[in-house]
mmCIF file of C-alpha atoms in Angstrom:
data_model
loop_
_atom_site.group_PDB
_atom_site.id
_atom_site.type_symbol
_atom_site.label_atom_id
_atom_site.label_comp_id
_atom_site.label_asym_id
_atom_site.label_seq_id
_atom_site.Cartn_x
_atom_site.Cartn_y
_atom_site.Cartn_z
ATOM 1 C CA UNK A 1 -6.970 -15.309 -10.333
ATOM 2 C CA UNK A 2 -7.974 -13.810 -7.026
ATOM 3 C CA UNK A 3 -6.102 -11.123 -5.028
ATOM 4 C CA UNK A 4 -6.369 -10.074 -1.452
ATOM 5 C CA UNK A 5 -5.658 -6.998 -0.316
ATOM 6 C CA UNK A 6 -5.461 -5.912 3.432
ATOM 7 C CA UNK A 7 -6.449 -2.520 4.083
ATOM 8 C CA UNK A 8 -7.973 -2.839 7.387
ATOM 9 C CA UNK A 9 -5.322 -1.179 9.744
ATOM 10 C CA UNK A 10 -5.547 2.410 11.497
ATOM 11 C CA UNK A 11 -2.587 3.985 9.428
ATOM 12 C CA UNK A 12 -1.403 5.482 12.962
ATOM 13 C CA UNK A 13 1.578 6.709 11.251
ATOM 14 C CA UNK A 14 -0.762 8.738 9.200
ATOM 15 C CA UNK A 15 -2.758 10.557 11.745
ATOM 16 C CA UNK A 16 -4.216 12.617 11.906
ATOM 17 C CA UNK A 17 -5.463 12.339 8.450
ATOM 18 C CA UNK A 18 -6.436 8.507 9.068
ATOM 19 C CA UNK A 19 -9.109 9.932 11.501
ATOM 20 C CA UNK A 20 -11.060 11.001 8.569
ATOM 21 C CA UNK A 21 -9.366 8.523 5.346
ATOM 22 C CA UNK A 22 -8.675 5.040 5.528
ATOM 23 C CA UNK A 23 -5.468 4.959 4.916
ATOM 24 C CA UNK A 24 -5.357 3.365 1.268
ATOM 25 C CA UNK A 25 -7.417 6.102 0.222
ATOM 26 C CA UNK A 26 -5.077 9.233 0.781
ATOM 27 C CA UNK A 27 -4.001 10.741 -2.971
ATOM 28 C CA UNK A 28 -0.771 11.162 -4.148
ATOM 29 C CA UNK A 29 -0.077 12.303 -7.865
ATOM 30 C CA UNK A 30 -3.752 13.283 -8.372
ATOM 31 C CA UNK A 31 -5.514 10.050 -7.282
ATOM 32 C CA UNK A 32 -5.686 7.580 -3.969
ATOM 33 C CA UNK A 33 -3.292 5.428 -3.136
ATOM 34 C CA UNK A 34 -5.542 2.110 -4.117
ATOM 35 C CA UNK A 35 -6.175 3.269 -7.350
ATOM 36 C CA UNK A 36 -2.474 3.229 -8.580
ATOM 37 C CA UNK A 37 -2.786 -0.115 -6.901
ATOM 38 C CA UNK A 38 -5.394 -1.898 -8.450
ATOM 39 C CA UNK A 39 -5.112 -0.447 -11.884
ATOM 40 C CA UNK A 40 -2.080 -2.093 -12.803
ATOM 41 C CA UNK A 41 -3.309 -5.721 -11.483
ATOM 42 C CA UNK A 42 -6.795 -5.127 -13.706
ATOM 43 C CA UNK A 43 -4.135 -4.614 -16.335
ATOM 44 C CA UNK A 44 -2.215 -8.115 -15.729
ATOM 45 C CA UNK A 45 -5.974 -9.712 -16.064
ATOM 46 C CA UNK A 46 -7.417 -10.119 -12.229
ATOM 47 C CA UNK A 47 -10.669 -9.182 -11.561
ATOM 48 C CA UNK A 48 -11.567 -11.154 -8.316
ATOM 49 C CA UNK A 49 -10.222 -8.282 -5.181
ATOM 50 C CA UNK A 50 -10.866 -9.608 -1.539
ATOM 51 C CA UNK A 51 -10.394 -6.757 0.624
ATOM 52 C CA UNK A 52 -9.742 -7.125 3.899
ATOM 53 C CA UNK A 53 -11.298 -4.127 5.600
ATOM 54 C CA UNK A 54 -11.531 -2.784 9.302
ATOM 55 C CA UNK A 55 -10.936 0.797 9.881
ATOM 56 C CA UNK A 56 -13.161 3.335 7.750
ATOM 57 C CA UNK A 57 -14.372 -0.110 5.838
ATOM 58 C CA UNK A 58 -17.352 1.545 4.336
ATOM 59 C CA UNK A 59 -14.849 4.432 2.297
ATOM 60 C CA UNK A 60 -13.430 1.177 1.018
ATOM 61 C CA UNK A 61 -16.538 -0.116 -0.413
ATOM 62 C CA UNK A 62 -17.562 2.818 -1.421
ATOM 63 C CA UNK A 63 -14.826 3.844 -3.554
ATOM 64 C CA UNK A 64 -14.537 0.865 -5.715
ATOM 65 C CA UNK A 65 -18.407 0.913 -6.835
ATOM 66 C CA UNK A 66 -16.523 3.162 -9.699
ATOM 67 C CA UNK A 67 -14.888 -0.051 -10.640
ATOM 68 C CA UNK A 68 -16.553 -3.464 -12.616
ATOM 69 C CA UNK A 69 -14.957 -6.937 -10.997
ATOM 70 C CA UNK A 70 -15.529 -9.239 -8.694
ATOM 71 C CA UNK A 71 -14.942 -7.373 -5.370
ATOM 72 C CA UNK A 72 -15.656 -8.790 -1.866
ATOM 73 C CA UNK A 73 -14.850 -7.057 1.782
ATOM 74 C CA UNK A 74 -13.801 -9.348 4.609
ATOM 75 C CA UNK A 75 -13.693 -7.920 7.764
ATOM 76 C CA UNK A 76 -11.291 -8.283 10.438
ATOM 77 C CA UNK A 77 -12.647 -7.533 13.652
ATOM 78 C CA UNK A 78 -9.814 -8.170 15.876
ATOM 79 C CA UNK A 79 -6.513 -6.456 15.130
ATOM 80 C CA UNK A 80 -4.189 -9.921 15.463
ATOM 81 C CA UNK A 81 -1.525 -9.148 12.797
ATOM 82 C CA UNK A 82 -0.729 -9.197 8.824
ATOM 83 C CA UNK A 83 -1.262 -13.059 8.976
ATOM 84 C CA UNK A 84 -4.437 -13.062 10.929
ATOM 85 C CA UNK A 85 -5.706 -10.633 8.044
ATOM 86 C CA UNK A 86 -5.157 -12.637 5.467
ATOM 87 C CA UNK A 87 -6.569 -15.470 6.562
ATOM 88 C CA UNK A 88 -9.679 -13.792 6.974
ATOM 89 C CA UNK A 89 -9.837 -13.680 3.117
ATOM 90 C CA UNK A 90 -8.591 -17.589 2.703
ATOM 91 C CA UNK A 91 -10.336 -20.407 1.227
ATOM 92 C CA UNK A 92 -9.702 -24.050 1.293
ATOM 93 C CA UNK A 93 -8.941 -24.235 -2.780
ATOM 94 C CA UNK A 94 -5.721 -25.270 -5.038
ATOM 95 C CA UNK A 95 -6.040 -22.553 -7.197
ATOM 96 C CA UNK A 96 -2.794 -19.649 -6.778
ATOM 97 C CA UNK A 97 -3.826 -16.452 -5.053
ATOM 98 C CA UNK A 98 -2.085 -13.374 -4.692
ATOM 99 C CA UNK A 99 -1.753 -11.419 -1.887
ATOM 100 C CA UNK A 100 -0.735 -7.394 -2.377
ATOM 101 C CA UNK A 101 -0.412 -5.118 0.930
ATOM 102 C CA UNK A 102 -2.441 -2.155 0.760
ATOM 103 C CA UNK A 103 0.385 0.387 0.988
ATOM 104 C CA UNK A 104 2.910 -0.364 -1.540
ATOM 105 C CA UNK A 105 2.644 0.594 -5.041
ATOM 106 C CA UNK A 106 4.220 -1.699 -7.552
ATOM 107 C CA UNK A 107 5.682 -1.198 -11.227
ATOM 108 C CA UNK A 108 5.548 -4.426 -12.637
ATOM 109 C CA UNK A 109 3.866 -6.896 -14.680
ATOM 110 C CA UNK A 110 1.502 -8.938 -12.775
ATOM 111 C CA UNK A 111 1.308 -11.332 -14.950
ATOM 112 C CA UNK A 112 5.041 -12.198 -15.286
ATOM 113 C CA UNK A 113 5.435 -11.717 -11.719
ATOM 114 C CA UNK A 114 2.467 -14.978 -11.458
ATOM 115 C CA UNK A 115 4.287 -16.956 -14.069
ATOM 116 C CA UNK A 116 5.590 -19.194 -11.559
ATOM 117 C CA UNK A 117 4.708 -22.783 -10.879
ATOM 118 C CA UNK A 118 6.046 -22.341 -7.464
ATOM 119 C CA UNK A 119 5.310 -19.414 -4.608
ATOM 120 C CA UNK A 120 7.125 -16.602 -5.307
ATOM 121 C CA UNK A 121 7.779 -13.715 -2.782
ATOM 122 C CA UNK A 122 8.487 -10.208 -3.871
ATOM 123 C CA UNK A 123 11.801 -8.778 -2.856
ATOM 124 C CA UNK A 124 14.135 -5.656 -2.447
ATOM 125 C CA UNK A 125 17.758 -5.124 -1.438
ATOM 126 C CA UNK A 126 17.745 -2.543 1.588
ATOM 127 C CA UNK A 127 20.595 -0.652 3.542
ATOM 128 C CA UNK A 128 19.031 -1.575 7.547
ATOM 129 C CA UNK A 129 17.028 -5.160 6.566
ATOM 130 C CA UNK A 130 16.400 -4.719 10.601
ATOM 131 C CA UNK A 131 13.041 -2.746 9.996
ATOM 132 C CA UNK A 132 11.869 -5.352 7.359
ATOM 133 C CA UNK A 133 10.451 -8.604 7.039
ATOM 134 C CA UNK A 134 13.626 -10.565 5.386
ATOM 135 C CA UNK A 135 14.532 -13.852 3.497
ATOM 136 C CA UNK A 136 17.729 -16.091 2.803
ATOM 137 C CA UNK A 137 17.936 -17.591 -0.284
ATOM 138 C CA UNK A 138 20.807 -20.263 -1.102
ATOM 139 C CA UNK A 139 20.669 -21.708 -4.525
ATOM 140 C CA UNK A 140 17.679 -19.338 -6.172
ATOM 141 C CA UNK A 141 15.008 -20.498 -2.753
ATOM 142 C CA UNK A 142 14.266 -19.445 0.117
ATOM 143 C CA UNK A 143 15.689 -21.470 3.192
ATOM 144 C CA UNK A 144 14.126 -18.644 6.020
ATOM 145 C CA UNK A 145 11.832 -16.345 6.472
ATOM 146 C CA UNK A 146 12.356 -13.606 9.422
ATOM 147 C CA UNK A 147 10.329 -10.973 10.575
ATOM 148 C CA UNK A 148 12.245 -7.459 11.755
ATOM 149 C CA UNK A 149 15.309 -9.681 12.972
ATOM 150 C CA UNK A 150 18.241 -7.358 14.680
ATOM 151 C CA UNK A 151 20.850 -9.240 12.826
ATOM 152 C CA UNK A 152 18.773 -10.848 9.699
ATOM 153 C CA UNK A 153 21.349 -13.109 7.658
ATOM 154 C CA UNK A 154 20.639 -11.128 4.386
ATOM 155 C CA UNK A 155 19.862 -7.523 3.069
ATOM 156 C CA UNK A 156 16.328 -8.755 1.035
ATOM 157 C CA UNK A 157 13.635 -7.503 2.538
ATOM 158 C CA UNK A 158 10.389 -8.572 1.375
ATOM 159 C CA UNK A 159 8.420 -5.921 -0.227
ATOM 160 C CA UNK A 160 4.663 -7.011 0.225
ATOM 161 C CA UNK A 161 3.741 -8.877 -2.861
ATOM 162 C CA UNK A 162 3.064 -12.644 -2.498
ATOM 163 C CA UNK A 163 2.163 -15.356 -4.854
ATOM 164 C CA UNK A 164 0.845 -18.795 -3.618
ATOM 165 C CA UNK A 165 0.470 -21.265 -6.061
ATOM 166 C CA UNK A 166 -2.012 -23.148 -3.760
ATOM 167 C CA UNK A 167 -4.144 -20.813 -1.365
ATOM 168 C CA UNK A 168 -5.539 -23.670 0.695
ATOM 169 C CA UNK A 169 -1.894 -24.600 1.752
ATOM 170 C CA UNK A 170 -1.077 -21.002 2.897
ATOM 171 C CA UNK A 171 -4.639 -20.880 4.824
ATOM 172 C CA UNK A 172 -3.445 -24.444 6.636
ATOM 173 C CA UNK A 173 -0.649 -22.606 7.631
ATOM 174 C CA UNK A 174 -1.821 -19.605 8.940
ATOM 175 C CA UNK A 175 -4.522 -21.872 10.780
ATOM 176 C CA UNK A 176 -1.155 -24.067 12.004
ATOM 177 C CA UNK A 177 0.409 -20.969 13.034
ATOM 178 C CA UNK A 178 -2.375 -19.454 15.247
ATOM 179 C CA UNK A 179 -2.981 -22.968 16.704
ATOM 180 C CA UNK A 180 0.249 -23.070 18.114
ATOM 181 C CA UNK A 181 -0.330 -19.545 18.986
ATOM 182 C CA UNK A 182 3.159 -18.520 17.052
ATOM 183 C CA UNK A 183 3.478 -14.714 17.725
ATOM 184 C CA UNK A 184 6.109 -12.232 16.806
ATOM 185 C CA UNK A 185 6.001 -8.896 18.682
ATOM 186 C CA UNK A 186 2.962 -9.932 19.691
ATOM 187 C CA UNK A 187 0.510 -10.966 16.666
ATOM 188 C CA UNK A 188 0.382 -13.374 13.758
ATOM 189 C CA UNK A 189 2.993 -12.751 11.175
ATOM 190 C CA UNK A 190 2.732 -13.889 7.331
ATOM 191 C CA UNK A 191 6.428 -14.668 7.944
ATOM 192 C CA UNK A 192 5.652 -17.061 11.159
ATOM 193 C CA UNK A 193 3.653 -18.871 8.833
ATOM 194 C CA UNK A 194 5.557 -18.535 5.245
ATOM 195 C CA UNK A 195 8.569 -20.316 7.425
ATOM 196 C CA UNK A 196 5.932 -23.258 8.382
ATOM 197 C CA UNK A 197 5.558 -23.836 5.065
ATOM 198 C CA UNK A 198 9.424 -24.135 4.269
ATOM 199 C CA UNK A 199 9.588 -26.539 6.711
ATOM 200 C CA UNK A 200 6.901 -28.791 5.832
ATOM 201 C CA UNK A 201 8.816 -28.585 2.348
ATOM 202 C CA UNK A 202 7.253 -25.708 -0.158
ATOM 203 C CA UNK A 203 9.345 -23.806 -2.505
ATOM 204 C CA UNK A 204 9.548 -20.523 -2.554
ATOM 205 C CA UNK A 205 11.164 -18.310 -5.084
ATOM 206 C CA UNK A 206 12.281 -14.112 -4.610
ATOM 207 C CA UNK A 207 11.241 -11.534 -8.056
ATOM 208 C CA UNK A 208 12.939 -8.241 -7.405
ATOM 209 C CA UNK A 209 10.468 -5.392 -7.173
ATOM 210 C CA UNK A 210 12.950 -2.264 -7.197
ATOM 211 C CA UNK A 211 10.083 -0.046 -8.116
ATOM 212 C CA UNK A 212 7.816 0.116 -6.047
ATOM 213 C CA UNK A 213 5.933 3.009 -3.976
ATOM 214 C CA UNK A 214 5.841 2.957 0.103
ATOM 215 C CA UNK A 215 2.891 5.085 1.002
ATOM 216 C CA UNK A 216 2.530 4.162 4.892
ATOM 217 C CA UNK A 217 4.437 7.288 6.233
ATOM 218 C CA UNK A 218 4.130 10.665 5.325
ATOM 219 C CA UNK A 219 7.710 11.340 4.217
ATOM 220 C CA UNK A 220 7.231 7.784 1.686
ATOM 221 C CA UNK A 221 4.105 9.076 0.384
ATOM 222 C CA UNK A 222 5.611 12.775 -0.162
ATOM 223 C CA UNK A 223 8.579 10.592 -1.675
ATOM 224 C CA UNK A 224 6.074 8.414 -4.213
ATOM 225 C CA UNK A 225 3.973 12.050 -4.931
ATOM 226 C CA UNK A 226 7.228 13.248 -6.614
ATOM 227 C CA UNK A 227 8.208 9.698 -8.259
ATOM 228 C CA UNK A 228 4.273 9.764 -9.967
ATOM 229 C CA UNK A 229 3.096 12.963 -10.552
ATOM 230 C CA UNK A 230 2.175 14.222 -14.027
ATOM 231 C CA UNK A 231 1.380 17.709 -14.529
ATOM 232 C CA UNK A 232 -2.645 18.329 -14.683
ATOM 233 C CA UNK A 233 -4.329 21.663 -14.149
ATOM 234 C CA UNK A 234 -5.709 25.039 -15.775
ATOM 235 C CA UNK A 235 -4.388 27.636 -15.788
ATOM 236 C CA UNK A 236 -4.432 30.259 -13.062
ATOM 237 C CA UNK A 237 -3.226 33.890 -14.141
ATOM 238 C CA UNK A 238 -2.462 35.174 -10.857
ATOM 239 C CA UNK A 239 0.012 32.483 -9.243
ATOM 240 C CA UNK A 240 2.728 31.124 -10.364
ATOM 241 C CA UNK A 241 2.798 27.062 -11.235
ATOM 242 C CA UNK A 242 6.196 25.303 -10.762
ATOM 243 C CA UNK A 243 5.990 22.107 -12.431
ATOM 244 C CA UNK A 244 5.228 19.247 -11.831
ATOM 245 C CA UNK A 245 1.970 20.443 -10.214
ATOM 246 C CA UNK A 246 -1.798 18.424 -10.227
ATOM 247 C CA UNK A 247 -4.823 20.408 -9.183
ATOM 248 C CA UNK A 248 -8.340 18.932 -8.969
ATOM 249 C CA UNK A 249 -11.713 20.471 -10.479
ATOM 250 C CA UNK A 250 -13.151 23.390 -8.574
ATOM 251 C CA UNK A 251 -10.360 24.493 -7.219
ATOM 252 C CA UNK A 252 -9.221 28.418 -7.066
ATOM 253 C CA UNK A 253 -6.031 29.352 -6.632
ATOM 254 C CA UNK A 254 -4.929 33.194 -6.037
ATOM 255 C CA UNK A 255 -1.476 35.412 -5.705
ATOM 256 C CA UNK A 256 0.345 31.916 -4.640
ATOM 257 C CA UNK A 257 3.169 29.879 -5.859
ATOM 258 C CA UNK A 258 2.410 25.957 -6.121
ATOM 259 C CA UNK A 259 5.236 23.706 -6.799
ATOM 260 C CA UNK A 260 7.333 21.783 -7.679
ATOM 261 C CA UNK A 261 5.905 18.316 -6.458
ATOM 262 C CA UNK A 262 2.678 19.445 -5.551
ATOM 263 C CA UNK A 263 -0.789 17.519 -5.445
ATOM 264 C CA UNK A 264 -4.250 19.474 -4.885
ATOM 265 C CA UNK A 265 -7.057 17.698 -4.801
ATOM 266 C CA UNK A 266 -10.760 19.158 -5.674
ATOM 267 C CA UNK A 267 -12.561 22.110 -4.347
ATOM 268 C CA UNK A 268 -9.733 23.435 -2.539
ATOM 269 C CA UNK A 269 -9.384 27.012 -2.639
ATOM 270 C CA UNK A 270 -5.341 28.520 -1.891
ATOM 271 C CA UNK A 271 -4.932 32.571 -1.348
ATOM 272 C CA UNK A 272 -1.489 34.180 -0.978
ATOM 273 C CA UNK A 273 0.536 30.702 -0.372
ATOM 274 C CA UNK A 274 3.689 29.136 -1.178
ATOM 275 C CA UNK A 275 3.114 25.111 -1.105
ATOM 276 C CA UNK A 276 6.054 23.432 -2.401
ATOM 277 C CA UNK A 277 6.453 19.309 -2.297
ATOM 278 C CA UNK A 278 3.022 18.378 -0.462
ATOM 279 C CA UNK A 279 -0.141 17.063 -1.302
ATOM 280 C CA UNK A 280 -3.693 19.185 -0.062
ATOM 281 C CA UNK A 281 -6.425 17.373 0.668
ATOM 282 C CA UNK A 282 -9.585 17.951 -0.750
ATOM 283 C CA UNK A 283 -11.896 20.608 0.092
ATOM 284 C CA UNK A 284 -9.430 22.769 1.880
ATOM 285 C CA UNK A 285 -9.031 26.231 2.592
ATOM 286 C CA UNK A 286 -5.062 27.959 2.593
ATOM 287 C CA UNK A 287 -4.517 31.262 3.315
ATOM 288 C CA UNK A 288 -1.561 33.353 3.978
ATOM 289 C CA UNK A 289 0.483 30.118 4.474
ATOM 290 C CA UNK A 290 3.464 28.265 3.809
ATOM 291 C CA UNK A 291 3.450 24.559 3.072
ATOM 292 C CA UNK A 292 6.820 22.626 2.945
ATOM 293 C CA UNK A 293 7.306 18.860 2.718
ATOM 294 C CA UNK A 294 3.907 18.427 4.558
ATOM 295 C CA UNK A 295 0.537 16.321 3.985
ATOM 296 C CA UNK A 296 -2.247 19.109 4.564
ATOM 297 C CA UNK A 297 -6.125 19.512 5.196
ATOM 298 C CA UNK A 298 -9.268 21.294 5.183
ATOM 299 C CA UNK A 299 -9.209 21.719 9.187
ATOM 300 C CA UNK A 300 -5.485 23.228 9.411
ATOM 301 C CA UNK A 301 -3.983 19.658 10.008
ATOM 302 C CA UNK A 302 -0.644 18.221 8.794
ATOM 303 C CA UNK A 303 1.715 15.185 8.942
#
């Protein structure tokens, strides 16, 4: 089965580290963001990845020539929303697809989560459902689909994991959805067009996905960095290592204190620091600093 991913957005909320990574690609726990994303769906059996690139597209390619499968890169050349993107990486077929965003992290099993004969969207329970995409279910389905409603009738907010049980009916509605030019705060939502396809009569079903990983925001990815790190280094006489602590090859670390919650990436090298809950970037330099709660690079920066 065939997955499509979108990673083609600017990860503004990530500057300015998004400058320099696409956003998919910044680590947490000791490796990027896309690889504790596609590892578990090679698990569950799919090997056909459309990414849907834009932004820093060619770190994209790039970084999954480390990987065998069936990978293709779509690009989206105009910015028109989450729906627009997908479509980009539609085909007119009857076979399921599923469609993962590229910054949430998922603990499941794929292939339960695909059992489904019908489309199945996953789901969380959230305390403001305001800031979310949200459904309504009555009677196990989904009656509506809303997109960041002020007053949305329930608290499930969909989490960014889709199956379709039939991509060519999801690209006819996309298509159905721009063609009426549909917008919601200004571009083409999946929603839009997932509540098109309630009303022409498809039945959708909600999984709960309770574990899963938000890494579009600093603070979420700080937050998943301390749910998924595993302890990984050498030792390093002179500093003190609070666990749980990664650090990369190459890296020297000198008369500092590093942890808990802390990823370093390779070749950094840290001198008389305290970094405590944060993730360094690779190929930094730290010196006679303290690091708090922060994402951090080579050239000073932090978010």
């Amino acid at each position: 089965m065939k997955a499509i991913i979108p990673v083609a957005g600017y990860g503004t909320r990530l500057m300015p580290h998004t400058e320099r990574y696409q956003k998919t690609l910044l680590p947490l726990a000791g490796k990027s963001a896309l690889d504790f994303i596609l590892n578990p769906l090679f698990d569950s059996g799919i090997d056909e990845v459309v990414f849907i690139v834009g932004h820093l597209k060619e770190q994209v390619i790039d970084h999954m020539k480390k990987y065998d499968g069936k990978f293709s890169f779509i690009e989206q050349k105009e910015r028109l929303g989450l729906g627009h993107a997908i479509l980009t990486g539609l085909k007119n077929t009857n076979e399921p697809v599923l469609v993962q965003l590229g910054d949430t992290i998922f603990n499941l099993d794929y292939s339960e989560f695909c059992l489904s004969t019908e489309n199945i969207i996953g789901v969380d329970e959230v305390d403001d459902p305001s800031r979310f995409g949200t459904v309504e279910v009555k009677n196990g389905k989904v009656v509506n689909f809303f997109e960041k409603h002020p007053n949305p009738p329930s608290n499930l907010a969909i989490s960014g994991l889709y199956y379709f049980n039939n991509e060519g009916k999801l690209k006819s509605a996309i298509e159905e959805l721009i063609k009426r030019d549909i917008k919601t705060n200004n571009e083409y939502q999946i929603t839009d067009a997932l509540q098109i396809m309630v009303k022409e009569g498809e039945n959708f079903g909600v999984f709960p996905t309770p574990n899963y990983f938000d890494v579009g925001v600093p603070e979420a990815i700080l937050y998943s960095n301390r749910r998924l790190l595993v302890s990984h280094h050498q030792d390093y006489p002179s500093s003190k290592i609070i666990e749980p602590v990664f650090i990369g090859d190459n890296c020297k670390i000198d008369n500092s204190i590093i942890g808990p919650y802390v990823t370093i990436m390779n070749n950094c090298d840290i001198y008389n620091s305290k970094i405590e809950d944060s993730i360094i970037l690779e190929h930094s330099n730290i010196s006679d600093k303290q690091i708090i709660g922060k994402i951090a690079a080579k050239d000073g920066s932090e978010a």
